Amino acid sequence: MSEERKPYLGNPQETIAVLQKYHFTFQKKFGQNFLIDPHVLEKIIRAARITRDDFVLEIGPGIGTMTQYLACAAGKVCAVEIDRNLIPILEDTLKDFDNVTVLNEDILKVDIGALARQQNGGKPIKVVANLPYYITTPIIMGLLESRAPVASMTVMVQKEVAARMQAVPGTKDYGALSLAVRYYAEPYIAANVPPNCFMPRPGVGSAVIRLTLHERPPVDVDDESLLFGIIRASFNQRRKTLANGLKNDQALDFTREEIEEAVEACGFPPSVRGETLSLEQFAALSNVLGKIRRNRK
Ligand code: SAM
């Protein structure tokens, strides 16, 4: 463990010095916006509730700024970075932190379950990241759906995406992402972060959100793929009533009568819209529709 080391990155001067030393040029295609505000970095570490018992997976360490903070707080850190131009920089900035390993990989191709098994004996790991915004949803949904042993994810995302993840029924931000997140986790927005905390400045506002994963989903669902098919269909046609949205969906094979029967059995008014239904209500509807499908002659 790196007891005596202190993070020295995380401010504009040191960041510029490292970038110049290595003649580093930012790659837009990798969503590179590096953190340059120590208060934000400290907030992320606090929000993630990192202790010496934790194994942390960091996605996209950049020049190693947050990695240094994580190394000081956690037991072990594994940082996965796609850009090979950053690897010699990370070897330099992390050389004094002996609890960090760096993998030069695309996170979307890493088997996180296998990584947790090999490096943390299969115990739940914590994910912490200032995410590359171009792949925020695939990374988060991939991790949630993989059922890899992950205790929590504390991630910097676009402000709008954080709002959608934490949205409740009946609000404009509520949608399929809000429901998927609630199925797997409890969301909590820990901070809003303005563009001037990054180099270069992103064109959008950002937020730190913590997703604490449920041990098991909060609702009993007979068929998860049917549940998510229904949710997707309801929000694909947001302006339509739930019954019309479901009937028009190619992937679902229910007749109008079956859908109306299920809506009534759940006690919803015939004109109900998907955007007003909670996860519990979608789960009830999916269980009723699943039963109707099984009982077809
Ligand atoms: N953690 C650093 C910080 O906060 O200063 C950098 C964050 S920057 C927003 C995103 C980082 O993710 C970049 O270093 C980028 O190269 C890396 N990245 C982009 N796509 C990736 C991928 N598919 N797998 C792993 N890393 C990726």
PDB file of C-alpha atoms and ligand atoms in Angstrom:
ATOM      1  CA  MET A   1       0.000   0.000   0.000  1.00  0.00           C
ATOM      2  CA  SER A   2       1.124   3.528  -0.711  1.00  0.00           C
ATOM      3  CA  GLU A   3       0.693   4.977   2.780  1.00  0.00           C
ATOM      4  CA  GLU A   4       3.253   7.756   2.438  1.00  0.00           C
ATOM      5  CA  ARG A   5       2.415   8.818  -1.118  1.00  0.00           C
ATOM      6  CA  LYS A   6       0.158  11.779  -1.757  1.00  0.00           C
ATOM      7  CA  PRO A   7      -1.582  12.574  -5.046  1.00  0.00           C
ATOM      8  CA  TYR A   8       0.247  15.408  -6.806  1.00  0.00           C
ATOM      9  CA  LEU A   9      -1.830  15.504 -10.020  1.00  0.00           C
ATOM     10  CA  GLY A  10      -5.288  17.078 -10.240  1.00  0.00           C
ATOM     11  CA  ASN A  11      -4.442  20.724 -10.841  1.00  0.00           C
ATOM     12  CA  PRO A  12      -3.872  22.651 -14.090  1.00  0.00           C
ATOM     13  CA  GLN A  13      -0.100  23.239 -13.603  1.00  0.00           C
ATOM     14  CA  GLU A  14       0.886  19.599 -12.992  1.00  0.00           C
ATOM     15  CA  THR A  15      -1.437  18.381 -15.739  1.00  0.00           C
ATOM     16  CA  ILE A  16       0.087  20.774 -18.288  1.00  0.00           C
ATOM     17  CA  ALA A  17       3.600  19.787 -17.165  1.00  0.00           C
ATOM     18  CA  VAL A  18       2.869  16.076 -17.752  1.00  0.00           C
ATOM     19  CA  LEU A  19       1.183  16.711 -21.105  1.00  0.00           C
ATOM     20  CA  GLN A  20       4.133  18.796 -22.302  1.00  0.00           C
ATOM     21  CA  LYS A  21       6.765  16.370 -21.051  1.00  0.00           C
ATOM     22  CA  TYR A  22       5.216  13.619 -23.201  1.00  0.00           C
ATOM     23  CA  HIS A  23       4.014  15.846 -26.083  1.00  0.00           C
ATOM     24  CA  PHE A  24       0.576  14.359 -25.499  1.00  0.00           C
ATOM     25  CA  THR A  25      -2.250  15.399 -27.809  1.00  0.00           C
ATOM     26  CA  PHE A  26      -5.865  14.808 -26.767  1.00  0.00           C
ATOM     27  CA  GLN A  27      -7.867  12.332 -28.806  1.00  0.00           C
ATOM     28  CA  LYS A  28     -11.449  13.463 -29.184  1.00  0.00           C
ATOM     29  CA  LYS A  29     -12.535   9.994 -30.295  1.00  0.00           C
ATOM     30  CA  PHE A  30     -11.605   8.649 -26.820  1.00  0.00           C
ATOM     31  CA  GLY A  31     -13.621  11.287 -24.919  1.00  0.00           C
ATOM     32  CA  GLN A  32     -10.527  12.671 -23.191  1.00  0.00           C
ATOM     33  CA  ASN A  33     -11.377  15.407 -20.663  1.00  0.00           C
ATOM     34  CA  PHE A  34      -8.993  15.203 -17.724  1.00  0.00           C
ATOM     35  CA  LEU A  35      -9.915  16.364 -14.221  1.00  0.00           C
ATOM     36  CA  ILE A  36      -7.953  19.349 -12.924  1.00  0.00           C
ATOM     37  CA  ASP A  37      -9.815  20.152  -9.681  1.00  0.00           C
ATOM     38  CA  PRO A  38      -8.663  18.509  -6.417  1.00  0.00           C
ATOM     39  CA  HIS A  39     -11.993  19.275  -4.671  1.00  0.00           C
ATOM     40  CA  VAL A  40     -13.891  17.306  -7.297  1.00  0.00           C
ATOM     41  CA  LEU A  41     -11.429  14.425  -7.022  1.00  0.00           C
ATOM     42  CA  GLU A  42     -11.832  14.317  -3.241  1.00  0.00           C
ATOM     43  CA  LYS A  43     -15.608  14.404  -3.623  1.00  0.00           C
ATOM     44  CA  ILE A  44     -15.543  11.409  -5.964  1.00  0.00           C
ATOM     45  CA  ILE A  45     -13.397   9.381  -3.540  1.00  0.00           C
ATOM     46  CA  ARG A  46     -15.772  10.265  -0.659  1.00  0.00           C
ATOM     47  CA  ALA A  47     -18.890   9.488  -2.719  1.00  0.00           C
ATOM     48  CA  ALA A  48     -17.417   6.087  -3.665  1.00  0.00           C
ATOM     49  CA  ARG A  49     -16.823   5.282   0.040  1.00  0.00           C
ATOM     50  CA  ILE A  50     -13.465   3.692  -0.699  1.00  0.00           C
ATOM     51  CA  THR A  51     -11.642   1.921   2.129  1.00  0.00           C
ATOM     52  CA  ARG A  52      -8.395  -0.052   2.366  1.00  0.00           C
ATOM     53  CA  ASP A  53     -10.465  -3.242   1.993  1.00  0.00           C
ATOM     54  CA  ASP A  54     -11.576  -2.266  -1.486  1.00  0.00           C
ATOM     55  CA  PHE A  55     -10.438  -3.413  -4.878  1.00  0.00           C
ATOM     56  CA  VAL A  56     -11.216  -0.596  -7.315  1.00  0.00           C
ATOM     57  CA  LEU A  57     -11.558  -0.854 -11.072  1.00  0.00           C
ATOM     58  CA  GLU A  58     -10.915   2.500 -12.713  1.00  0.00           C
ATOM     59  CA  ILE A  59     -12.121   2.935 -16.279  1.00  0.00           C
ATOM     60  CA  GLY A  60     -10.003   5.335 -18.362  1.00  0.00           C
ATOM     61  CA  PRO A  61      -7.256   6.628 -16.011  1.00  0.00           C
ATOM     62  CA  GLY A  62      -5.998   9.249 -18.513  1.00  0.00           C
ATOM     63  CA  ILE A  63      -2.680  10.524 -17.121  1.00  0.00           C
ATOM     64  CA  GLY A  64      -3.400   8.869 -13.754  1.00  0.00           C
ATOM     65  CA  THR A  65      -4.888  11.779 -11.812  1.00  0.00           C
ATOM     66  CA  MET A  66      -7.805  10.006 -10.130  1.00  0.00           C
ATOM     67  CA  THR A  67      -5.720   6.814 -10.033  1.00  0.00           C
ATOM     68  CA  GLN A  68      -3.351   8.525  -7.581  1.00  0.00           C
ATOM     69  CA  TYR A  69      -6.273   9.484  -5.312  1.00  0.00           C
ATOM     70  CA  LEU A  70      -7.716   5.964  -5.563  1.00  0.00           C
ATOM     71  CA  ALA A  71      -4.325   4.373  -4.814  1.00  0.00           C
ATOM     72  CA  CYS A  72      -4.126   6.378  -1.570  1.00  0.00           C
ATOM     73  CA  ALA A  73      -7.607   5.333  -0.430  1.00  0.00           C
ATOM     74  CA  ALA A  74      -8.060   1.738  -1.668  1.00  0.00           C
ATOM     75  CA  GLY A  75      -6.344  -1.598  -1.091  1.00  0.00           C
ATOM     76  CA  LYS A  76      -5.763  -2.237  -4.784  1.00  0.00           C
ATOM     77  CA  VAL A  77      -6.533  -0.434  -8.023  1.00  0.00           C
ATOM     78  CA  CYS A  78      -6.726  -1.818 -11.539  1.00  0.00           C
ATOM     79  CA  ALA A  79      -6.944   0.894 -14.225  1.00  0.00           C
ATOM     80  CA  VAL A  80      -8.042   0.035 -17.778  1.00  0.00           C
ATOM     81  CA  GLU A  81      -6.964   2.527 -20.465  1.00  0.00           C
ATOM     82  CA  ILE A  82      -7.553   2.139 -24.227  1.00  0.00           C
ATOM     83  CA  ASP A  83      -5.113   4.816 -25.462  1.00  0.00           C
ATOM     84  CA  ARG A  84      -1.637   3.306 -25.741  1.00  0.00           C
ATOM     85  CA  ASN A  85      -0.066   6.780 -25.884  1.00  0.00           C
ATOM     86  CA  LEU A  86      -1.079   7.166 -22.234  1.00  0.00           C
ATOM     87  CA  ILE A  87       0.656   3.983 -21.041  1.00  0.00           C
ATOM     88  CA  PRO A  88       4.222   5.442 -20.758  1.00  0.00           C
ATOM     89  CA  ILE A  89       2.729   8.461 -18.968  1.00  0.00           C
ATOM     90  CA  LEU A  90       0.890   6.214 -16.492  1.00  0.00           C
ATOM     91  CA  GLU A  91       4.093   4.228 -15.884  1.00  0.00           C
ATOM     92  CA  ASP A  92       5.698   7.508 -14.864  1.00  0.00           C
ATOM     93  CA  THR A  93       2.887   9.134 -12.826  1.00  0.00           C
ATOM     94  CA  LEU A  94       2.030   5.893 -10.979  1.00  0.00           C
ATOM     95  CA  LYS A  95       5.576   4.588 -10.425  1.00  0.00           C
ATOM     96  CA  ASP A  96       5.497   5.322  -6.687  1.00  0.00           C
ATOM     97  CA  PHE A  97       2.063   3.759  -6.129  1.00  0.00           C
ATOM     98  CA  ASP A  98       2.710   0.056  -5.707  1.00  0.00           C
ATOM     99  CA  ASN A  99      -0.932  -1.051  -5.399  1.00  0.00           C
ATOM    100  CA  VAL A 100      -1.885  -0.096  -8.965  1.00  0.00           C
ATOM    101  CA  THR A 101      -1.903  -2.177 -12.140  1.00  0.00           C
ATOM    102  CA  VAL A 102      -2.641  -0.703 -15.558  1.00  0.00           C
ATOM    103  CA  LEU A 103      -4.179  -2.671 -18.433  1.00  0.00           C
ATOM    104  CA  ASN A 104      -4.021  -1.300 -21.985  1.00  0.00           C
ATOM    105  CA  GLU A 105      -7.451  -2.576 -23.077  1.00  0.00           C
ATOM    106  CA  ASP A 106     -10.848  -1.489 -24.339  1.00  0.00           C
ATOM    107  CA  ILE A 107     -13.113  -1.712 -21.267  1.00  0.00           C
ATOM    108  CA  LEU A 108     -15.993  -2.938 -23.438  1.00  0.00           C
ATOM    109  CA  LYS A 109     -13.935  -6.063 -24.199  1.00  0.00           C
ATOM    110  CA  VAL A 110     -12.815  -6.795 -20.638  1.00  0.00           C
ATOM    111  CA  ASP A 111     -14.537  -9.652 -18.779  1.00  0.00           C
ATOM    112  CA  ILE A 112     -15.129  -7.837 -15.464  1.00  0.00           C
ATOM    113  CA  GLY A 113     -16.386 -11.010 -13.738  1.00  0.00           C
ATOM    114  CA  ALA A 114     -13.135 -12.820 -14.617  1.00  0.00           C
ATOM    115  CA  LEU A 115     -11.098  -9.796 -13.501  1.00  0.00           C
ATOM    116  CA  ALA A 116     -12.883  -9.747 -10.109  1.00  0.00           C
ATOM    117  CA  ARG A 117     -12.326 -13.508  -9.741  1.00  0.00           C
ATOM    118  CA  GLN A 118      -8.640 -13.357 -10.631  1.00  0.00           C
ATOM    119  CA  GLN A 119      -7.682 -10.165  -8.835  1.00  0.00           C
ATOM    120  CA  ASN A 120     -10.124 -10.008  -5.905  1.00  0.00           C
ATOM    121  CA  GLY A 121     -10.982 -13.665  -5.228  1.00  0.00           C
ATOM    122  CA  GLY A 122     -14.491 -13.122  -6.686  1.00  0.00           C
ATOM    123  CA  LYS A 123     -15.408 -10.579  -3.972  1.00  0.00           C
ATOM    124  CA  PRO A 124     -17.402  -7.531  -5.107  1.00  0.00           C
ATOM    125  CA  ILE A 125     -15.298  -4.734  -6.535  1.00  0.00           C
ATOM    126  CA  LYS A 126     -16.000  -0.996  -6.735  1.00  0.00           C
ATOM    127  CA  VAL A 127     -15.935   0.781 -10.071  1.00  0.00           C
ATOM    128  CA  VAL A 128     -14.864   4.423 -10.143  1.00  0.00           C
ATOM    129  CA  ALA A 129     -14.458   6.481 -13.300  1.00  0.00           C
ATOM    130  CA  ASN A 130     -14.568   9.788 -15.052  1.00  0.00           C
ATOM    131  CA  LEU A 131     -16.202   8.072 -17.993  1.00  0.00           C
ATOM    132  CA  PRO A 132     -15.558   8.709 -21.682  1.00  0.00           C
ATOM    133  CA  TYR A 133     -18.999  10.162 -22.513  1.00  0.00           C
ATOM    134  CA  TYR A 134     -19.274   8.586 -25.975  1.00  0.00           C
ATOM    135  CA  ILE A 135     -19.749   5.137 -24.386  1.00  0.00           C
ATOM    136  CA  THR A 136     -21.356   5.958 -21.019  1.00  0.00           C
ATOM    137  CA  THR A 137     -24.501   3.874 -21.501  1.00  0.00           C
ATOM    138  CA  PRO A 138     -22.836   0.754 -22.999  1.00  0.00           C
ATOM    139  CA  ILE A 139     -20.316   0.735 -20.129  1.00  0.00           C
ATOM    140  CA  ILE A 140     -22.924   1.168 -17.363  1.00  0.00           C
ATOM    141  CA  MET A 141     -25.557  -1.148 -18.862  1.00  0.00           C
ATOM    142  CA  GLY A 142     -22.888  -3.715 -19.790  1.00  0.00           C
ATOM    143  CA  LEU A 143     -21.673  -3.780 -16.185  1.00  0.00           C
ATOM    144  CA  LEU A 144     -25.184  -3.942 -14.711  1.00  0.00           C
ATOM    145  CA  GLU A 145     -26.366  -6.691 -17.057  1.00  0.00           C
ATOM    146  CA  SER A 146     -23.169  -8.735 -16.772  1.00  0.00           C
ATOM    147  CA  ARG A 147     -24.003  -9.571 -13.145  1.00  0.00           C
ATOM    148  CA  ALA A 148     -20.266  -9.334 -12.428  1.00  0.00           C
ATOM    149  CA  PRO A 149     -19.534  -8.949  -8.706  1.00  0.00           C
ATOM    150  CA  VAL A 150     -19.704  -5.157  -8.477  1.00  0.00           C
ATOM    151  CA  ALA A 151     -20.722  -3.461  -5.209  1.00  0.00           C
ATOM    152  CA  SER A 152     -21.028   0.045  -6.606  1.00  0.00           C
ATOM    153  CA  MET A 153     -20.150   2.303  -9.529  1.00  0.00           C
ATOM    154  CA  THR A 154     -19.288   5.914  -8.848  1.00  0.00           C
ATOM    155  CA  VAL A 155     -18.960   7.630 -12.175  1.00  0.00           C
ATOM    156  CA  MET A 156     -18.734  11.049 -13.787  1.00  0.00           C
ATOM    157  CA  VAL A 157     -21.261  11.279 -16.590  1.00  0.00           C
ATOM    158  CA  GLN A 158     -23.008  13.954 -18.609  1.00  0.00           C
ATOM    159  CA  LYS A 159     -25.396  15.867 -16.332  1.00  0.00           C
ATOM    160  CA  GLU A 160     -28.414  14.923 -18.490  1.00  0.00           C
ATOM    161  CA  VAL A 161     -27.533  11.236 -18.313  1.00  0.00           C
ATOM    162  CA  ALA A 162     -27.263  11.397 -14.502  1.00  0.00           C
ATOM    163  CA  ALA A 163     -30.698  13.070 -14.394  1.00  0.00           C
ATOM    164  CA  ARG A 164     -32.164  10.315 -16.583  1.00  0.00           C
ATOM    165  CA  MET A 165     -30.650   7.595 -14.409  1.00  0.00           C
ATOM    166  CA  GLN A 166     -32.140   9.073 -11.218  1.00  0.00           C
ATOM    167  CA  ALA A 167     -35.506  10.207 -12.698  1.00  0.00           C
ATOM    168  CA  VAL A 168     -38.826   9.167 -11.158  1.00  0.00           C
ATOM    169  CA  PRO A 169     -42.148   8.364 -12.937  1.00  0.00           C
ATOM    170  CA  GLY A 170     -44.036  11.260 -14.498  1.00  0.00           C
ATOM    171  CA  THR A 171     -41.004  13.484 -15.098  1.00  0.00           C
ATOM    172  CA  LYS A 172     -39.532  14.420 -18.498  1.00  0.00           C
ATOM    173  CA  ASP A 173     -36.242  12.608 -17.841  1.00  0.00           C
ATOM    174  CA  TYR A 174     -37.952   9.330 -16.910  1.00  0.00           C
ATOM    175  CA  GLY A 175     -37.426   6.515 -19.392  1.00  0.00           C
ATOM    176  CA  ALA A 176     -36.000   3.081 -20.139  1.00  0.00           C
ATOM    177  CA  LEU A 177     -32.593   4.004 -18.661  1.00  0.00           C
ATOM    178  CA  SER A 178     -34.175   5.138 -15.346  1.00  0.00           C
ATOM    179  CA  LEU A 179     -36.038   1.830 -15.048  1.00  0.00           C
ATOM    180  CA  ALA A 180     -33.048  -0.324 -15.995  1.00  0.00           C
ATOM    181  CA  VAL A 181     -30.886   1.477 -13.433  1.00  0.00           C
ATOM    182  CA  ARG A 182     -33.551   1.036 -10.677  1.00  0.00           C
ATOM    183  CA  TYR A 183     -33.856  -2.661 -11.485  1.00  0.00           C
ATOM    184  CA  TYR A 184     -30.169  -3.233 -10.755  1.00  0.00           C
ATOM    185  CA  ALA A 185     -29.182  -0.407  -8.415  1.00  0.00           C
ATOM    186  CA  GLU A 186     -29.967   2.549  -6.185  1.00  0.00           C
ATOM    187  CA  PRO A 187     -28.859   5.809  -7.860  1.00  0.00           C
ATOM    188  CA  TYR A 188     -27.568   8.855  -5.970  1.00  0.00           C
ATOM    189  CA  ILE A 189     -26.263  12.055  -7.595  1.00  0.00           C
ATOM    190  CA  ALA A 190     -23.346  13.141  -5.395  1.00  0.00           C
ATOM    191  CA  ALA A 191     -22.217  16.307  -7.203  1.00  0.00           C
ATOM    192  CA  ASN A 192     -22.690  18.531 -10.221  1.00  0.00           C
ATOM    193  CA  VAL A 193     -19.416  19.427 -11.918  1.00  0.00           C
ATOM    194  CA  PRO A 194     -18.990  22.408 -14.280  1.00  0.00           C
ATOM    195  CA  PRO A 195     -16.874  22.275 -17.493  1.00  0.00           C
ATOM    196  CA  ASN A 196     -14.027  24.365 -16.002  1.00  0.00           C
ATOM    197  CA  CYS A 197     -12.998  21.417 -13.779  1.00  0.00           C
ATOM    198  CA  PHE A 198     -11.694  19.573 -16.874  1.00  0.00           C
ATOM    199  CA  MET A 199      -8.949  20.000 -19.453  1.00  0.00           C
ATOM    200  CA  PRO A 200      -9.999  20.450 -22.203  1.00  0.00           C
ATOM    201  CA  ARG A 201     -13.429  21.755 -21.153  1.00  0.00           C
ATOM    202  CA  PRO A 202     -16.299  19.548 -22.326  1.00  0.00           C
ATOM    203  CA  GLY A 203     -19.228  21.229 -24.079  1.00  0.00           C
ATOM    204  CA  VAL A 204     -21.684  19.857 -21.507  1.00  0.00           C
ATOM    205  CA  GLY A 205     -22.190  19.919 -17.745  1.00  0.00           C
ATOM    206  CA  SER A 206     -21.245  16.808 -15.759  1.00  0.00           C
ATOM    207  CA  ALA A 207     -22.373  15.024 -12.602  1.00  0.00           C
ATOM    208  CA  VAL A 208     -21.018  12.337 -10.296  1.00  0.00           C
ATOM    209  CA  ILE A 209     -23.525   9.556  -9.734  1.00  0.00           C
ATOM    210  CA  ARG A 210     -23.160   6.545  -7.445  1.00  0.00           C
ATOM    211  CA  LEU A 211     -25.053   3.369  -8.301  1.00  0.00           C
ATOM    212  CA  THR A 212     -25.175   0.970  -5.359  1.00  0.00           C
ATOM    213  CA  LEU A 213     -26.038  -2.443  -6.763  1.00  0.00           C
ATOM    214  CA  HIS A 214     -28.901  -4.465  -5.263  1.00  0.00           C
ATOM    215  CA  GLU A 215     -28.087  -7.963  -4.065  1.00  0.00           C
ATOM    216  CA  ARG A 216     -31.241  -8.996  -5.881  1.00  0.00           C
ATOM    217  CA  PRO A 217     -33.703  -6.944  -7.954  1.00  0.00           C
ATOM    218  CA  PRO A 218     -36.347  -5.078  -5.883  1.00  0.00           C
ATOM    219  CA  VAL A 219     -39.197  -6.674  -7.902  1.00  0.00           C
ATOM    220  CA  ASP A 220     -40.065 -10.297  -8.708  1.00  0.00           C
ATOM    221  CA  VAL A 221     -40.092 -10.785 -12.455  1.00  0.00           C
ATOM    222  CA  ASP A 222     -40.844 -14.082 -14.220  1.00  0.00           C
ATOM    223  CA  ASP A 223     -39.188 -13.080 -17.510  1.00  0.00           C
ATOM    224  CA  GLU A 224     -36.601 -10.270 -17.499  1.00  0.00           C
ATOM    225  CA  SER A 225     -36.381 -10.026 -21.273  1.00  0.00           C
ATOM    226  CA  LEU A 226     -40.164  -9.569 -21.500  1.00  0.00           C
ATOM    227  CA  LEU A 227     -40.009  -6.845 -18.811  1.00  0.00           C
ATOM    228  CA  PHE A 228     -37.320  -4.917 -20.691  1.00  0.00           C
ATOM    229  CA  GLY A 229     -39.097  -5.506 -24.028  1.00  0.00           C
ATOM    230  CA  ILE A 230     -42.256  -3.929 -22.583  1.00  0.00           C
ATOM    231  CA  ILE A 231     -40.325  -1.007 -21.106  1.00  0.00           C
ATOM    232  CA  ARG A 232     -38.505  -0.370 -24.395  1.00  0.00           C
ATOM    233  CA  ALA A 233     -41.748  -0.519 -26.395  1.00  0.00           C
ATOM    234  CA  SER A 234     -43.571   1.869 -24.016  1.00  0.00           C
ATOM    235  CA  PHE A 235     -40.894   4.556 -24.303  1.00  0.00           C
ATOM    236  CA  ASN A 236     -40.256   4.085 -28.050  1.00  0.00           C
ATOM    237  CA  GLN A 237     -43.683   5.595 -28.571  1.00  0.00           C
ATOM    238  CA  ARG A 238     -43.802   7.996 -25.670  1.00  0.00           C
ATOM    239  CA  ARG A 239     -46.803   9.975 -26.902  1.00  0.00           C
ATOM    240  CA  LYS A 240     -48.979   6.926 -27.385  1.00  0.00           C
ATOM    241  CA  THR A 241     -50.999   5.193 -24.683  1.00  0.00           C
ATOM    242  CA  LEU A 242     -49.284   2.156 -23.198  1.00  0.00           C
ATOM    243  CA  ALA A 243     -51.702  -0.186 -25.002  1.00  0.00           C
ATOM    244  CA  ASN A 244     -50.968   1.390 -28.415  1.00  0.00           C
ATOM    245  CA  GLY A 245     -47.221   1.459 -27.795  1.00  0.00           C
ATOM    246  CA  LEU A 246     -47.161  -2.243 -26.939  1.00  0.00           C
ATOM    247  CA  LYS A 247     -49.488  -3.281 -29.734  1.00  0.00           C
ATOM    248  CA  ASN A 248     -47.394  -1.491 -32.382  1.00  0.00           C
ATOM    249  CA  ASP A 249     -44.124  -3.073 -31.266  1.00  0.00           C
ATOM    250  CA  GLN A 250     -42.750  -5.655 -33.696  1.00  0.00           C
ATOM    251  CA  ALA A 251     -40.721  -7.549 -31.094  1.00  0.00           C
ATOM    252  CA  LEU A 252     -43.710  -8.121 -28.770  1.00  0.00           C
ATOM    253  CA  ASP A 253     -46.413 -10.455 -30.088  1.00  0.00           C
ATOM    254  CA  PHE A 254     -49.508  -9.459 -28.093  1.00  0.00           C
ATOM    255  CA  THR A 255     -52.938  -8.704 -29.539  1.00  0.00           C
ATOM    256  CA  ARG A 256     -54.826  -5.554 -28.577  1.00  0.00           C
ATOM    257  CA  GLU A 257     -57.265  -7.690 -26.535  1.00  0.00           C
ATOM    258  CA  GLU A 258     -54.448  -9.356 -24.588  1.00  0.00           C
ATOM    259  CA  ILE A 259     -52.842  -5.993 -23.802  1.00  0.00           C
ATOM    260  CA  GLU A 260     -56.157  -4.443 -22.728  1.00  0.00           C
ATOM    261  CA  GLU A 261     -56.874  -7.475 -20.544  1.00  0.00           C
ATOM    262  CA  ALA A 262     -53.460  -7.132 -18.850  1.00  0.00           C
ATOM    263  CA  VAL A 263     -53.806  -3.353 -18.354  1.00  0.00           C
ATOM    264  CA  GLU A 264     -57.180  -3.917 -16.706  1.00  0.00           C
ATOM    265  CA  ALA A 265     -55.927  -6.836 -14.576  1.00  0.00           C
ATOM    266  CA  CYS A 266     -53.191  -4.544 -13.215  1.00  0.00           C
ATOM    267  CA  GLY A 267     -55.803  -1.910 -12.292  1.00  0.00           C
ATOM    268  CA  PHE A 268     -54.446   0.747 -14.709  1.00  0.00           C
ATOM    269  CA  PRO A 269     -56.853   3.047 -16.597  1.00  0.00           C
ATOM    270  CA  PRO A 270     -57.123   2.160 -20.338  1.00  0.00           C
ATOM    271  CA  SER A 271     -55.457   5.465 -21.329  1.00  0.00           C
ATOM    272  CA  VAL A 272     -52.418   4.906 -19.068  1.00  0.00           C
ATOM    273  CA  ARG A 273     -49.028   5.987 -20.452  1.00  0.00           C
ATOM    274  CA  GLY A 274     -45.772   4.137 -19.777  1.00  0.00           C
ATOM    275  CA  GLU A 275     -44.082   7.278 -18.500  1.00  0.00           C
ATOM    276  CA  THR A 276     -46.306   7.269 -15.378  1.00  0.00           C
ATOM    277  CA  LEU A 277     -45.613   3.663 -14.363  1.00  0.00           C
ATOM    278  CA  SER A 278     -43.112   2.665 -11.676  1.00  0.00           C
ATOM    279  CA  LEU A 279     -40.762  -0.316 -11.894  1.00  0.00           C
ATOM    280  CA  GLU A 280     -43.162  -2.278  -9.633  1.00  0.00           C
ATOM    281  CA  GLN A 281     -46.054  -1.548 -12.018  1.00  0.00           C
ATOM    282  CA  PHE A 282     -44.038  -2.544 -15.105  1.00  0.00           C
ATOM    283  CA  ALA A 283     -43.049  -5.758 -13.303  1.00  0.00           C
ATOM    284  CA  ALA A 284     -46.706  -6.542 -12.505  1.00  0.00           C
ATOM    285  CA  LEU A 285     -47.726  -5.885 -16.129  1.00  0.00           C
ATOM    286  CA  SER A 286     -44.937  -8.067 -17.497  1.00  0.00           C
ATOM    287  CA  ASN A 287     -45.859 -10.941 -15.162  1.00  0.00           C
ATOM    288  CA  VAL A 288     -49.543 -10.736 -16.247  1.00  0.00           C
ATOM    289  CA  LEU A 289     -48.635 -10.586 -19.963  1.00  0.00           C
ATOM    290  CA  GLY A 290     -46.217 -13.497 -19.517  1.00  0.00           C
ATOM    291  CA  LYS A 291     -49.023 -15.540 -17.939  1.00  0.00           C
ATOM    292  CA  ILE A 292     -51.424 -14.648 -20.761  1.00  0.00           C
ATOM    293  CA  ARG A 293     -48.823 -15.802 -23.290  1.00  0.00           C
ATOM    294  CA  ARG A 294     -48.234 -19.099 -21.459  1.00  0.00           C
ATOM    295  CA  ASN A 295     -51.977 -19.794 -21.264  1.00  0.00           C
ATOM    296  CA  ARG A 296     -52.613 -19.304 -24.999  1.00  0.00           C
ATOM    297  CA  LYS A 297     -54.217 -22.304 -26.633  1.00  0.00           C
TER     298      LYS A 297
HETATM  299  N1  SAM B   1      -9.601   9.542 -15.411  1.00  0.00           N
HETATM  300  C1  SAM B   1      -8.982  10.614 -16.163  1.00  0.00           C
HETATM  301  C2  SAM B   1      -9.304  11.938 -15.487  1.00  0.00           C
HETATM  302  O1  SAM B   1     -10.320  12.011 -14.808  1.00  0.00           O
HETATM  303  O2  SAM B   1      -8.524  12.884 -15.616  1.00  0.00           O
HETATM  304  C3  SAM B   1      -9.418  10.641 -17.617  1.00  0.00           C
HETATM  305  C4  SAM B   1     -10.917  10.636 -17.888  1.00  0.00           C
HETATM  306  S1  SAM B   1     -11.329  10.895 -19.577  1.00  0.00           S
HETATM  307  C5  SAM B   1     -12.945  11.605 -19.419  1.00  0.00           C
HETATM  308  C6  SAM B   1     -11.760   9.276 -20.202  1.00  0.00           C
HETATM  309  C7  SAM B   1     -10.612   8.297 -20.325  1.00  0.00           C
HETATM  310  O3  SAM B   1     -11.123   7.051 -20.808  1.00  0.00           O
HETATM  311  C8  SAM B   1      -9.523   8.706 -21.312  1.00  0.00           C
HETATM  312  O4  SAM B   1      -8.259   8.485 -20.725  1.00  0.00           O
HETATM  313  C9  SAM B   1      -9.735   7.782 -22.519  1.00  0.00           C
HETATM  314  O5  SAM B   1      -8.557   7.553 -23.256  1.00  0.00           O
HETATM  315  C10 SAM B   1     -10.253   6.542 -21.828  1.00  0.00           C
HETATM  316  N2  SAM B   1     -11.080   5.653 -22.680  1.00  0.00           N
HETATM  317  C11 SAM B   1     -11.878   5.994 -23.726  1.00  0.00           C
HETATM  318  N3  SAM B   1     -12.494   4.920 -24.243  1.00  0.00           N
HETATM  319  C12 SAM B   1     -12.074   3.851 -23.507  1.00  0.00           C
HETATM  320  C13 SAM B   1     -12.341   2.449 -23.572  1.00  0.00           C
HETATM  321  N4  SAM B   1     -13.179   1.931 -24.482  1.00  0.00           N
HETATM  322  N5  SAM B   1     -11.730   1.627 -22.671  1.00  0.00           N
HETATM  323  C14 SAM B   1     -10.874   2.145 -21.742  1.00  0.00           C
HETATM  324  N6  SAM B   1     -10.584   3.455 -21.647  1.00  0.00           N
HETATM  325  C15 SAM B   1     -11.176   4.306 -22.506  1.00  0.00           C
END
